Coordinates of C-alpha atoms in Angstrom, one line a residue:
M915 CA -189.5 227.7 187.7
K916 CA -190.5 224.0 188.2
Y917 CA -187.8 223.0 185.7
C918 CA -185.2 225.0 187.6
C919 CA -186.2 223.4 190.9
L920 CA -186.1 219.9 189.3
L921 CA -182.7 220.6 187.7
I922 CA -181.3 221.8 191.1
F923 CA -182.7 218.7 192.8
L924 CA -181.2 216.3 190.1
T925 CA -177.9 218.1 190.1
S926 CA -177.6 218.1 193.9
S927 CA -178.4 214.4 193.9
S928 CA -175.5 213.6 191.5
F929 CA -173.1 215.7 193.7
C930 CA -173.5 213.1 196.4
L931 CA -172.2 210.3 194.3
F932 CA -168.6 209.1 194.1
G933 CA -167.0 205.8 193.1
Q934 CA -164.8 204.1 190.6
A935 CA -163.2 206.2 187.9
T936 CA -164.7 204.0 185.1
W937 CA -168.2 205.2 185.9
E938 CA -169.6 208.7 185.8
I939 CA -173.0 210.2 186.6
G940 CA -174.3 213.6 186.2
A941 CA -177.1 216.0 185.5
M942 CA -177.7 218.6 182.9
G943 CA -180.0 221.6 182.2
G944 CA -180.5 224.0 179.4
L945 CA -182.7 225.2 176.5
T946 CA -184.5 223.4 173.6
A947 CA -185.2 224.7 170.1
Y948 CA -187.4 223.3 167.4
A949 CA -187.6 223.0 163.6
G950 CA -190.7 221.8 161.8
D951 CA -194.1 222.9 160.4
V952 CA -194.7 225.6 163.0
N953 CA -191.5 227.4 162.1
E954 CA -190.7 230.0 159.5
H955 CA -187.3 228.5 158.8
T956 CA -185.9 225.2 157.6
Y957 CA -183.4 225.5 160.5
F958 CA -183.9 225.8 164.3
D959 CA -185.7 228.9 165.4
Y960 CA -184.8 230.3 168.8
K961 CA -187.6 232.9 169.2
V962 CA -189.6 230.3 171.1
R963 CA -187.5 228.2 173.5
G964 CA -188.2 225.4 175.9
A965 CA -186.4 224.1 178.9
G966 CA -184.6 220.8 179.2
Y967 CA -183.2 218.8 182.0
G968 CA -181.6 215.4 182.2
L969 CA -179.3 212.8 183.6
L970 CA -176.4 211.0 182.2
L971 CA -174.4 207.8 183.1
R972 CA -171.1 207.1 181.4
R973 CA -169.1 203.9 181.3
H974 CA -165.5 204.7 180.1
F975 CA -163.6 202.2 178.0
G976 CA -160.1 203.7 178.0
P977 CA -159.1 207.3 178.0
V978 CA -161.1 208.6 175.0
F979 CA -164.1 206.3 174.3
A980 CA -167.2 205.9 176.5
V981 CA -170.7 204.6 176.3
R982 CA -173.3 207.0 177.7
L983 CA -176.8 206.4 178.8
N984 CA -178.7 209.7 178.5
Y985 CA -182.0 210.9 179.8
L986 CA -183.5 214.2 178.8
G987 CA -186.9 215.7 179.7
G988 CA -188.6 219.0 179.3
T989 CA -190.6 221.1 176.9
I990 CA -190.4 222.0 173.3
A991 CA -192.5 224.9 172.0
G992 CA -193.4 226.8 168.8
D993 CA -195.6 229.8 168.0
E994 CA -196.3 231.1 164.4
S995 CA -197.6 234.5 165.8
H996 CA -194.0 235.5 166.3
F997 CA -193.3 235.5 162.6
P998 CA -193.9 238.8 160.8
E999 CA -193.8 237.2 157.4
P1000 CA -195.2 235.6 155.4
F1001 CA -198.4 237.2 156.5
W1002 CA -200.4 233.9 156.5
R1003 CA -198.2 232.4 159.3
A1004 CA -199.0 235.2 161.8
E1005 CA -202.7 235.0 160.7
R1006 CA -202.8 231.2 161.0
A1007 CA -201.0 231.5 164.4
F1008 CA -200.6 227.8 165.1
K1009 CA -198.7 227.1 168.3
F1010 CA -197.8 224.1 170.4
S1011 CA -196.1 222.9 173.5
S1012 CA -194.7 219.4 173.9
Q1013 CA -193.7 217.6 177.1
F1014 CA -191.2 215.0 176.4
H1015 CA -189.0 212.3 178.0
E1016 CA -186.2 210.8 176.1
G1017 CA -183.7 208.0 176.6
T1018 CA -180.7 207.5 174.3
L1019 CA -177.6 205.3 174.2
L1020 CA -174.6 207.2 172.8
L1021 CA -171.1 206.4 171.8
E1022 CA -168.8 209.3 172.9
W1023 CA -165.3 210.3 171.8
D1024 CA -163.4 212.5 174.2
I1025 CA -160.9 213.7 171.6
F1026 CA -158.1 214.8 174.0
G1027 CA -159.0 212.5 176.8
Y1028 CA -155.6 210.7 176.7
R1029 CA -154.0 213.9 178.0
R1030 CA -155.6 213.4 181.5
R1031 CA -152.9 210.8 182.3
N1032 CA -149.5 212.2 183.1
G1033 CA -147.7 208.9 184.0
W1034 CA -149.6 207.9 187.2
R1035 CA -150.8 211.3 187.9
F1036 CA -154.1 213.0 187.0
R1037 CA -154.0 216.1 184.9
K1038 CA -157.0 218.5 184.4
I1039 CA -157.8 219.3 180.8
F1040 CA -160.3 221.4 178.8
G1041 CA -161.2 219.8 175.5
P1042 CA -163.9 218.9 172.9
Y1043 CA -165.9 215.7 172.6
V1044 CA -168.4 214.4 170.1
F1045 CA -171.1 211.8 170.4
A1046 CA -173.8 210.0 168.3
G1047 CA -176.4 207.4 169.0
A1048 CA -180.1 206.6 169.1
G1049 CA -183.0 206.1 171.4
Y1050 CA -186.6 206.7 172.0
N1051 CA -188.5 209.9 172.7
Y1052 CA -191.9 209.8 174.5
F1053 CA -193.8 213.1 173.9
R1054 CA -197.2 214.5 174.5
T1055 CA -198.1 217.6 172.5
T1056 CA -200.7 220.2 173.2
A1057 CA -201.4 222.0 169.9
D1058 CA -203.4 225.2 169.5
Y1059 CA -204.9 225.4 166.0
N1060 CA -206.3 228.9 166.6
D1061 CA -210.0 228.1 166.4
A1062 CA -211.0 231.7 165.6
Y1063 CA -208.9 231.3 162.5
R1064 CA -211.3 228.7 161.0
E1065 CA -213.7 231.4 159.7
N1066 CA -211.4 232.1 156.8
P1067 CA -208.9 229.2 156.7
I1068 CA -205.9 229.0 154.3
V1069 CA -205.5 225.4 155.5
P1070 CA -208.7 223.3 154.9
L1071 CA -210.5 222.6 158.1
E1072 CA -210.6 218.9 157.5
R1073 CA -206.8 218.8 157.5
I1074 CA -206.7 220.5 160.9
L1075 CA -209.4 218.1 162.2
A1076 CA -207.3 215.2 160.8
D1077 CA -204.3 216.3 162.9
K1078 CA -206.5 216.6 165.9
Q1079 CA -207.8 213.1 165.5
V1080 CA -204.4 211.5 165.4
L1081 CA -203.7 209.3 168.5
P1082 CA -200.8 210.2 170.7
P1083 CA -197.8 208.4 169.2
P1084 CA -196.0 205.6 171.0
P1085 CA -192.3 206.2 172.0
T1086 CA -190.7 207.3 168.8
L1087 CA -187.2 206.5 167.4
V1088 CA -184.8 209.4 167.6
L1089 CA -181.3 209.9 166.4
H1090 CA -179.0 211.9 168.6
F1091 CA -175.7 213.5 167.7
G1092 CA -173.7 216.5 168.6
G1093 CA -170.6 217.7 170.5
G1094 CA -169.4 219.9 173.3
F1095 CA -166.5 220.7 175.7
K1096 CA -165.5 219.2 179.0
W1097 CA -163.6 220.9 181.8
D1098 CA -162.1 218.9 184.7
I1099 CA -162.8 220.9 187.8
S1100 CA -161.1 218.3 189.9
R1101 CA -160.2 214.6 189.7
Y1102 CA -163.8 213.6 190.2
W1103 CA -165.9 216.6 189.1
L1104 CA -166.4 217.7 185.5
L1105 CA -168.2 220.6 184.0
G1106 CA -169.5 220.4 180.4
F1107 CA -171.3 222.3 177.7
E1108 CA -172.9 220.5 174.8
L1109 CA -175.2 220.9 171.8
G1110 CA -177.2 217.9 170.7
I1111 CA -179.3 217.6 167.5
R1112 CA -182.2 215.2 167.2
P1113 CA -184.1 214.3 164.1
V1114 CA -187.3 212.6 165.3
F1115 CA -188.9 209.8 163.2
S1116 CA -192.3 211.5 163.5
D1117 CA -194.1 214.5 162.1
Y1118 CA -196.2 215.0 165.2
L1119 CA -193.7 216.5 167.6
D1120 CA -195.5 219.8 167.0
G1121 CA -199.0 218.2 166.6
V1122 CA -199.1 219.5 163.0
S1123 CA -198.6 217.2 160.0
I1124 CA -201.5 217.1 157.5
A1125 CA -202.3 220.8 158.1
G1126 CA -198.7 221.6 157.5
I1127 CA -196.2 219.7 155.4
P1128 CA -197.2 216.0 155.6
G1129 CA -194.3 213.6 156.0
N1130 CA -191.7 216.3 156.9
R1131 CA -190.1 215.0 160.0
D1132 CA -189.6 217.3 163.0
W1133 CA -186.3 218.1 164.6
F1134 CA -185.3 219.6 167.9
A1135 CA -182.0 220.6 169.6
F1136 CA -180.8 220.9 173.2
A1137 CA -178.0 223.2 174.4
G1138 CA -177.1 223.0 178.0
I1139 CA -174.6 222.7 180.8
S1140 CA -173.8 219.4 182.6
V1141 CA -172.1 218.6 185.9
S1142 CA -170.9 215.0 186.4
H1143 CA -169.0 213.0 188.9
R1144 CA -166.8 209.9 188.6
I1145 CA -168.5 207.6 191.2
R1146 CA -167.7 204.9 193.6
D1147 CA -170.6 202.9 195.1
I1148 CA -170.3 203.0 198.9
D1149 CA -173.2 204.9 200.4
S1150 CA -174.4 207.0 197.5
D1151 CA -177.0 209.0 199.4
R1152 CA -175.0 209.2 202.7
D1153 CA -178.0 208.2 204.8
W1154 CA -175.9 205.8 206.8
I1155 CA -177.6 202.8 205.0
P1156 CA -175.3 200.9 202.7
N1157 CA -176.3 200.6 199.1
R1158 CA -176.6 196.8 199.4
R1159 CA -179.4 197.3 202.0
D1160 CA -180.8 200.6 200.8
K1161 CA -184.0 200.4 198.8
C1162 CA -183.4 203.9 197.6
P1163 CA -179.6 204.2 197.4
L1164 CA -179.7 207.5 195.6
S1165 CA -182.1 209.3 197.9
P1166 CA -181.5 209.6 201.7
G1167 CA -184.3 208.2 203.9
P1168 CA -185.0 206.9 207.4
P1169 CA -184.4 203.3 208.5
R1170 CA -188.1 202.6 209.0
Y1171 CA -188.5 203.0 205.2
R1172 CA -185.3 201.1 204.5
G1173 CA -183.5 204.2 203.3
C1174 CA -186.3 205.6 201.1
P1175 CA -187.4 209.2 201.7
D1176 CA -190.9 210.5 202.5
A1177 CA -190.5 214.2 201.9
D1178 CA -194.2 215.1 202.6
G1179 CA -194.6 212.8 205.6
D1180 CA -197.8 211.2 204.4
G1181 CA -196.6 207.7 205.0
I1182 CA -196.0 206.9 201.4
V1183 CA -192.3 206.7 200.4
D1184 CA -191.3 209.0 197.6
D1185 CA -190.6 206.2 195.1
H1186 CA -194.2 205.2 195.3
D1187 CA -195.6 208.7 195.9
E1188 CA -196.6 210.5 192.7
C1189 CA -196.7 213.8 194.7
P1190 CA -193.7 213.4 197.0
F1191 CA -193.7 217.0 198.2
V1192 CA -197.5 217.3 198.9
R1193 CA -199.4 215.2 201.5
G1194 CA -201.9 212.9 199.9
V1195 CA -203.9 209.7 200.3
P1196 CA -203.1 206.1 199.3
S1197 CA -206.1 205.9 197.0
A1198 CA -204.6 208.7 194.9
R1199 CA -201.1 207.3 195.1
G1200 CA -199.9 209.8 197.6
C1201 CA -201.5 212.8 195.9
P1202 CA -204.3 215.1 197.1
D1203 CA -207.9 214.1 196.1
A1204 CA -210.4 216.8 197.1
D1205 CA -213.5 215.1 195.7
G1206 CA -212.5 211.6 196.8
D1207 CA -213.1 210.0 193.4
G1208 CA -209.7 208.3 193.3
V1209 CA -208.3 210.7 190.8
Q1210 CA -205.4 212.9 192.1
D1211 CA -206.2 216.6 191.9
S1212 CA -203.3 217.3 189.5
L1213 CA -205.0 215.0 187.0
D1214 CA -208.6 215.7 187.9
L1215 CA -210.2 218.0 185.4
C1216 CA -213.2 218.5 187.8
L1217 CA -211.7 219.0 191.2
L1218 CA -215.0 219.4 193.1
V1219 CA -217.2 217.0 191.1
A1220 CA -216.6 213.2 191.3
G1221 CA -216.1 211.3 188.2
P1222 CA -214.5 208.1 186.9
V1223 CA -210.8 207.7 186.4
T1224 CA -211.5 206.9 182.7
A1225 CA -212.9 210.4 182.3
C1226 CA -210.1 212.2 184.2
G1227 CA -212.4 212.7 187.3
C1228 CA -215.3 214.4 185.4
P1229 CA -218.8 213.2 184.7
D1230 CA -219.3 210.9 181.7
R1231 CA -223.0 210.2 180.9
D1232 CA -222.3 207.6 178.1
N1233 CA -219.4 206.0 180.0
D1234 CA -217.1 206.1 177.0
G1235 CA -214.1 207.5 178.9
V1236 CA -214.5 211.0 177.4
P1237 CA -215.6 213.7 179.8
D1238 CA -219.0 215.2 178.9
M1239 CA -217.4 218.7 178.5
E1240 CA -215.1 217.3 175.8
D1241 CA -217.5 214.8 174.3
L1242 CA -218.9 215.9 170.9
C1243 CA -221.4 213.0 171.2
P1244 CA -222.1 213.0 175.0
D1245 CA -225.1 210.6 174.8
M1246 CA -223.6 208.1 172.4
P1247 CA -220.7 205.9 173.5
G1248 CA -217.7 206.6 171.3
L1249 CA -214.0 206.6 171.0
H1250 CA -211.5 208.9 172.7
H1251 CA -209.5 209.8 169.6
L1252 CA -212.8 210.8 167.9
D1253 CA -213.8 213.1 170.7
G1254 CA -216.3 210.7 172.1
C1255 CA -218.2 210.0 168.8
P1256 CA -218.9 206.5 167.5
D1257 CA -217.3 204.9 164.5
A1258 CA -219.5 202.0 163.3
D1259 CA -217.3 200.9 160.4
N1260 CA -214.0 201.4 162.2
D1261 CA -212.6 203.7 159.5
S1262 CA -211.4 206.4 162.0
I1263 CA -214.1 208.8 160.7
P1264 CA -216.8 209.7 163.2
D1265 CA -220.2 208.6 162.1
P1266 CA -221.7 212.2 162.1
S1267 CA -219.0 213.1 159.5
D1268 CA -219.1 209.7 157.6
A1269 CA -221.0 209.7 154.3
C1270 CA -220.9 205.9 154.4
P1271 CA -221.1 205.2 158.2
Y1272 CA -221.6 201.4 157.9
V1273 CA -219.0 200.8 155.2
W1274 CA -215.3 201.2 155.8
G1275 CA -213.8 204.1 153.9
V1276 CA -211.1 206.7 153.8
A1277 CA -211.1 210.4 154.8
L1278 CA -210.3 211.6 151.3
T1279 CA -213.7 210.3 150.1
F1280 CA -215.6 211.3 153.3
G1281 CA -215.6 207.9 154.8
C1282 CA -216.7 206.0 151.7
P1283 CA -214.8 203.1 150.1
D1284 CA -212.2 203.9 147.5
T1285 CA -210.9 200.5 146.4
D1286 CA -208.2 201.7 144.0
G1287 CA -207.2 204.6 146.3
D1288 CA -207.4 207.3 143.6
G1289 CA -209.5 209.7 145.6
V1290 CA -212.7 209.0 143.8
A1291 CA -215.3 207.1 145.8
D1292 CA -216.3 203.7 144.4
M1293 CA -219.9 204.8 144.0
L1294 CA -218.7 207.6 141.6
D1295 CA -215.8 205.7 140.1
V1296 CA -216.4 204.3 136.6
C1297 CA -213.2 202.2 137.0
P1298 CA -213.3 201.3 140.7
D1299 CA -210.4 198.8 140.5
E1300 CA -208.0 201.0 138.5
V1301 CA -206.3 204.2 139.8
G1302 CA -207.6 207.2 137.8
S1303 CA -208.4 210.9 138.2
W1304 CA -211.5 212.9 138.9
I1305 CA -211.4 214.4 135.4
H1306 CA -211.9 210.9 133.9
F1307 CA -214.4 209.8 136.6
G1308 CA -211.8 207.6 138.3
C1309 CA -210.5 206.0 135.1
P1310 CA -206.8 205.9 134.2
D1311 CA -205.1 207.8 131.4
T1312 CA -201.9 205.8 131.2
D1313 CA -200.2 207.7 128.5
G1314 CA -201.4 211.1 129.7
D1315 CA -202.8 212.2 126.4
G1316 CA -206.2 213.4 127.8
L1317 CA -208.1 210.3 126.7
P1318 CA -209.1 207.7 129.3
D1319 CA -207.7 204.2 128.5
Y1320 CA -211.2 202.9 127.7
D1321 CA -211.5 205.4 124.8
D1322 CA -207.9 205.2 123.8
L1323 CA -206.9 202.8 120.9
C1324 CA -203.2 203.3 122.0
P1325 CA -203.4 203.5 125.8
R1326 CA -199.6 203.1 126.2
Q1327 CA -198.6 205.8 123.7
P1328 CA -199.5 209.5 123.9
G1329 CA -201.6 210.5 120.9
L1330 CA -204.2 212.8 119.4
S1331 CA -207.9 212.7 120.0
A1332 CA -208.4 212.9 116.2
F1333 CA -206.8 209.4 116.0
Q1334 CA -208.5 208.0 119.2
G1335 CA -205.4 208.6 121.2
C1336 CA -202.9 207.1 118.8
P1337 CA -199.8 209.0 117.8
D1338 CA -198.9 210.5 114.4
T1339 CA -195.1 210.8 114.8
D1340 CA -194.4 212.3 111.4
G1341 CA -197.4 214.6 111.4
D1342 CA -198.6 213.4 108.0
G1343 CA -202.2 212.9 109.1
I1344 CA -201.9 209.1 109.1
P1345 CA -201.7 207.5 112.6
D1346 CA -198.6 205.4 113.3
Y1347 CA -200.4 202.1 113.5
L1348 CA -201.6 202.6 109.9
D1349 CA -198.4 204.4 108.7
R1350 CA -195.9 202.2 106.8
C1351 CA -193.3 205.0 107.4
P1352 CA -194.3 206.4 110.8
T1353 CA -191.2 208.5 111.2
A1354 CA -191.2 210.0 107.7
S1355 CA -194.0 212.3 106.5
G1356 CA -195.8 210.8 103.5
T1357 CA -199.1 210.6 101.7
T1358 CA -202.2 208.4 101.9
A1359 CA -201.5 207.1 98.4
F1360 CA -198.2 205.5 99.6
Q1361 CA -199.6 204.4 103.1
G1362 CA -197.8 207.3 104.8
C1363 CA -194.5 206.9 103.0
P1364 CA -192.7 209.7 101.1
D1365 CA -191.7 209.6 97.4
T1366 CA -188.7 211.9 97.5
D1367 CA -187.7 211.8 93.8
G1368 CA -191.4 211.9 92.6
D1369 CA -191.1 208.9 90.4
G1370 CA -194.3 207.2 91.6
L1371 CA -192.5 204.7 93.9
P1372 CA -192.5 205.2 97.7
N1373 CA -189.0 205.4 99.2
P1374 CA -189.1 201.9 100.9
D1375 CA -189.7 200.3 97.4
D1376 CA -187.3 202.7 95.5
R1377 CA -183.8 201.4 95.1
C1378 CA -182.8 205.0 94.1
P1379 CA -185.1 207.2 96.4
Y1380 CA -183.2 210.4 95.5
A1381 CA -183.0 209.8 91.7
A1382 CA -186.1 209.4 89.6
G1383 CA -186.5 206.3 87.5
P1384 CA -189.1 204.0 86.1
A1385 CA -190.8 201.2 88.1
S1386 CA -189.3 198.7 85.7
N1387 CA -185.9 199.7 86.9
M1388 CA -187.1 199.7 90.6
G1389 CA -187.1 203.5 90.7
C1390 CA -183.5 203.9 89.4
P1391 CA -182.7 205.9 86.3
E1392 CA -181.8 204.0 83.1
L1393 CA -178.2 204.2 82.0
K1394 CA -178.0 206.3 78.7
K1395 CA -175.6 205.8 75.9
Q1396 CA -174.5 209.4 76.3
V1397 CA -173.4 208.7 79.9
V1398 CA -171.5 205.6 78.7
R1399 CA -169.6 207.7 76.2
Q1400 CA -168.9 210.3 78.9
L1401 CA -167.3 207.6 81.0
Q1402 CA -165.2 206.3 78.1
E1403 CA -163.9 209.8 77.3
A1404 CA -163.2 210.4 81.0
G1405 CA -161.1 207.2 81.1
K1406 CA -159.0 208.4 78.3
Q1407 CA -158.3 211.7 80.0
I1408 CA -157.1 210.1 83.3
Q1409 CA -153.3 210.2 83.4
F1410 CA -150.6 209.1 85.9
E1411 CA -147.1 210.2 86.6
T1412 CA -144.6 208.3 84.5
G1413 CA -143.9 204.8 85.9
S1414 CA -146.2 205.5 88.9
D1415 CA -149.8 205.0 90.1
K1416 CA -150.1 208.6 91.3
L1417 CA -152.8 210.7 89.5
T1418 CA -151.7 213.9 87.9
D1419 CA -153.2 217.1 89.0
A1420 CA -155.0 217.4 85.7
S1421 CA -156.7 214.1 86.2
L1422 CA -158.4 214.9 89.6
P1423 CA -161.3 217.0 88.1
V1424 CA -161.9 214.1 85.6
V1425 CA -162.2 211.6 88.5
K1426 CA -164.6 213.9 90.3
R1427 CA -166.8 214.1 87.2
V1428 CA -166.8 210.3 87.1
A1429 CA -167.9 210.2 90.7
E1430 CA -170.8 212.6 90.1
I1431 CA -172.0 210.4 87.2
L1432 CA -171.8 207.2 89.4
K1433 CA -173.8 208.9 92.2
N1434 CA -176.7 209.4 89.8
Y1435 CA -176.8 205.6 89.1
P1436 CA -176.6 203.9 92.5
N1437 CA -177.9 200.6 91.2
Y1438 CA -174.8 200.0 89.0
R1439 CA -171.6 198.3 89.9
V1440 CA -168.4 199.7 88.4
T1441 CA -165.3 197.8 87.3
V1442 CA -162.2 200.1 86.8
A1443 CA -159.8 198.5 84.3
G1444 CA -156.2 199.7 83.9
H1445 CA -154.2 199.3 80.7
T1446 CA -150.6 200.1 79.6
D1447 CA -148.6 200.1 76.4
N1448 CA -145.9 197.5 75.6
Q1449 CA -142.9 199.6 76.8
G1450 CA -141.0 197.9 79.5
K1451 CA -141.3 194.4 81.0
R1452 CA -144.6 192.6 80.8
Q1453 CA -144.8 191.7 84.5
R1454 CA -144.0 195.3 85.5
N1455 CA -146.7 196.6 83.2
Q1456 CA -149.2 194.2 84.6
E1457 CA -148.5 195.3 88.2
L1458 CA -148.6 199.0 87.2
S1459 CA -152.0 198.6 85.6
E1460 CA -153.4 196.9 88.7
R1461 CA -152.1 199.7 91.0
R1462 CA -153.5 202.4 88.7
A1463 CA -156.9 200.8 88.6
A1464 CA -156.9 200.4 92.4
R1465 CA -155.8 204.1 92.8
C1466 CA -158.8 205.2 90.8
V1467 CA -161.1 203.0 93.0
Q1468 CA -159.6 204.5 96.1
K1469 CA -160.2 208.0 94.9
L1470 CA -163.8 207.3 94.0
I1471 CA -164.4 205.9 97.5
E1472 CA -162.9 209.2 98.9
L1473 CA -165.4 211.1 96.7
G1474 CA -168.4 209.2 98.2
I1475 CA -168.9 206.1 96.1
E1476 CA -169.8 203.0 98.1
P1477 CA -166.9 200.5 98.3
E1478 CA -169.2 197.6 97.6
R1479 CA -170.0 199.0 94.2
L1480 CA -166.4 199.2 93.1
T1481 CA -163.9 196.7 91.8
S1482 CA -160.6 197.1 90.0
A1483 CA -158.7 195.0 87.5
G1484 CA -155.4 195.4 85.7
Y1485 CA -154.7 194.0 82.2
G1486 CA -151.2 195.4 81.5
Q1487 CA -150.3 195.4 77.8
T1488 CA -152.6 192.5 76.9
K1489 CA -155.6 194.6 75.5
P1490 CA -154.3 197.3 73.2
I1491 CA -156.8 199.4 71.3
A1492 CA -154.1 200.9 68.9
T1493 CA -150.7 200.0 67.6
N1494 CA -147.8 200.2 70.0
S1495 CA -145.5 201.0 67.1
T1496 CA -146.2 204.8 67.3
A1497 CA -146.2 207.3 70.1
K1498 CA -149.8 208.2 69.4
G1499 CA -150.9 204.5 69.5
R1500 CA -149.0 203.9 72.8
A1501 CA -150.7 207.0 74.3
L1502 CA -154.1 205.5 73.5
N1503 CA -153.2 202.2 75.0
R1504 CA -152.3 203.9 78.3
R1505 CA -155.8 204.2 79.6
V1506 CA -158.5 203.6 82.3
E1507 CA -161.9 202.1 81.4
F1508 CA -165.1 202.1 83.4
H1509 CA -167.4 199.2 82.9
L1510 CA -170.9 199.5 84.5
V1511 CA -173.1 196.5 85.3
R1512 CA -176.6 196.8 86.8
M1513 CA -177.1 195.2 90.2
H1514 CA -180.6 193.8 89.6

């Protein structure tokens, strides 16, 4: 009811204003909704609503853009007992109510504002507008943590106590954005509906942070109706006192108070009267004070018993500003945010709950120092200057292998406890730092390296790791005479099409056999020599022999022989092995020869 009365008062005040078309003033009222820790959803919940009221002042810059100074006050509320599920919310039953005052500066875009002008005439329109800006929100929250619920808490009691001990925050930065619709009732009067969303740069709008989801910022929304008027500054309050001489130009008042009202007639003008509608006394700033202690009754927690202002009008034996009825340490001067208990080391943990009351500490370690901030008190921390975990008595395990760094020979590499924290990448039972071949499984005899061909030489020392050979030949097989004869016979069987370097189909299997032989002797280079008979011109025979030798090399490369092992040479008709006088001799002279030379 009090919000409705205030809204009517503010709205009626704005109706009395009129002036230049570039300025606009108005009032608004509506409902608020909240999203945060005391909410079953990640979006706004409207089961518990608050009331909002406010004022606005617009300065128009052209037909569509305006800067708006916005004030909003009211309440925001939330109650977990409304939620049927999950069960723990209804059982926990946190609830809160926040009184807030907010001021924001907004940039507003009246999308169809240009349509109001029809030449020199004014035209009424109905259209949308959007706005965005920022400001500050001053709120004071009353949170109910359901004390009966502490007997079997899901949330640890210390987290609830931590939230209770948080000081009321200063004015908090808030973003403000939204939109709505405007309707021109007349040339000077406008009716509007808008929805504004506000992310608050605080997690204490609801009074719950550590006991809920720490660091999860709260949001709230306001949906309401506004009435505004384009003003001209003449006699805004119509009290027959011009604004230039009126100390209260927006509120009508008598001349003896220079235009300021005194609604309750107590001799204190309303601007200076904190209770303008109830007669009061000057010592209480115009408010009633039944016990005469200088604290107005609306703020006096003990109406009939005098007490100091610092204790809200209630007795305070230790004079610490906390009323005795709220003071957990009524005979020891303490701090307000610690419910009247002292804090000798200034660590925000009351001395009765501080395990180290004379040494600054943190709540996580019950008031004792934790130099490295790892949650292990220094007096229990084996490594007090290094962040660690409880399981390792406060010492780090950098590589996360279960061994603390001080016991880990390889603290930067995850390893096995059998090797004092060092890895064994290839799983051969030899730790990497002792393993000559850490990525290939081997044996102790070869320092962790494999011997694939089983010739007694580890692969790194074996020029032919996949073909067994003696150490004298660096692990490569010896070239046998039988193999040389096979290559010689193969060369005689390789044939080409007449006058061409193209291999015949019958020669392709022969070349493949040659390639298989060469793969078994990777430590040998091969020279492919081409020869012809004496038929035809000498120069042409020379070129043909070179092309045929090169063709054989190309085919061997295609069959997997390394190019660097192969060379080709053509000798034409210069090196016959038989007479060119007969067909049989010429056939023997048309040949390919393979010459092998060991590379080491």
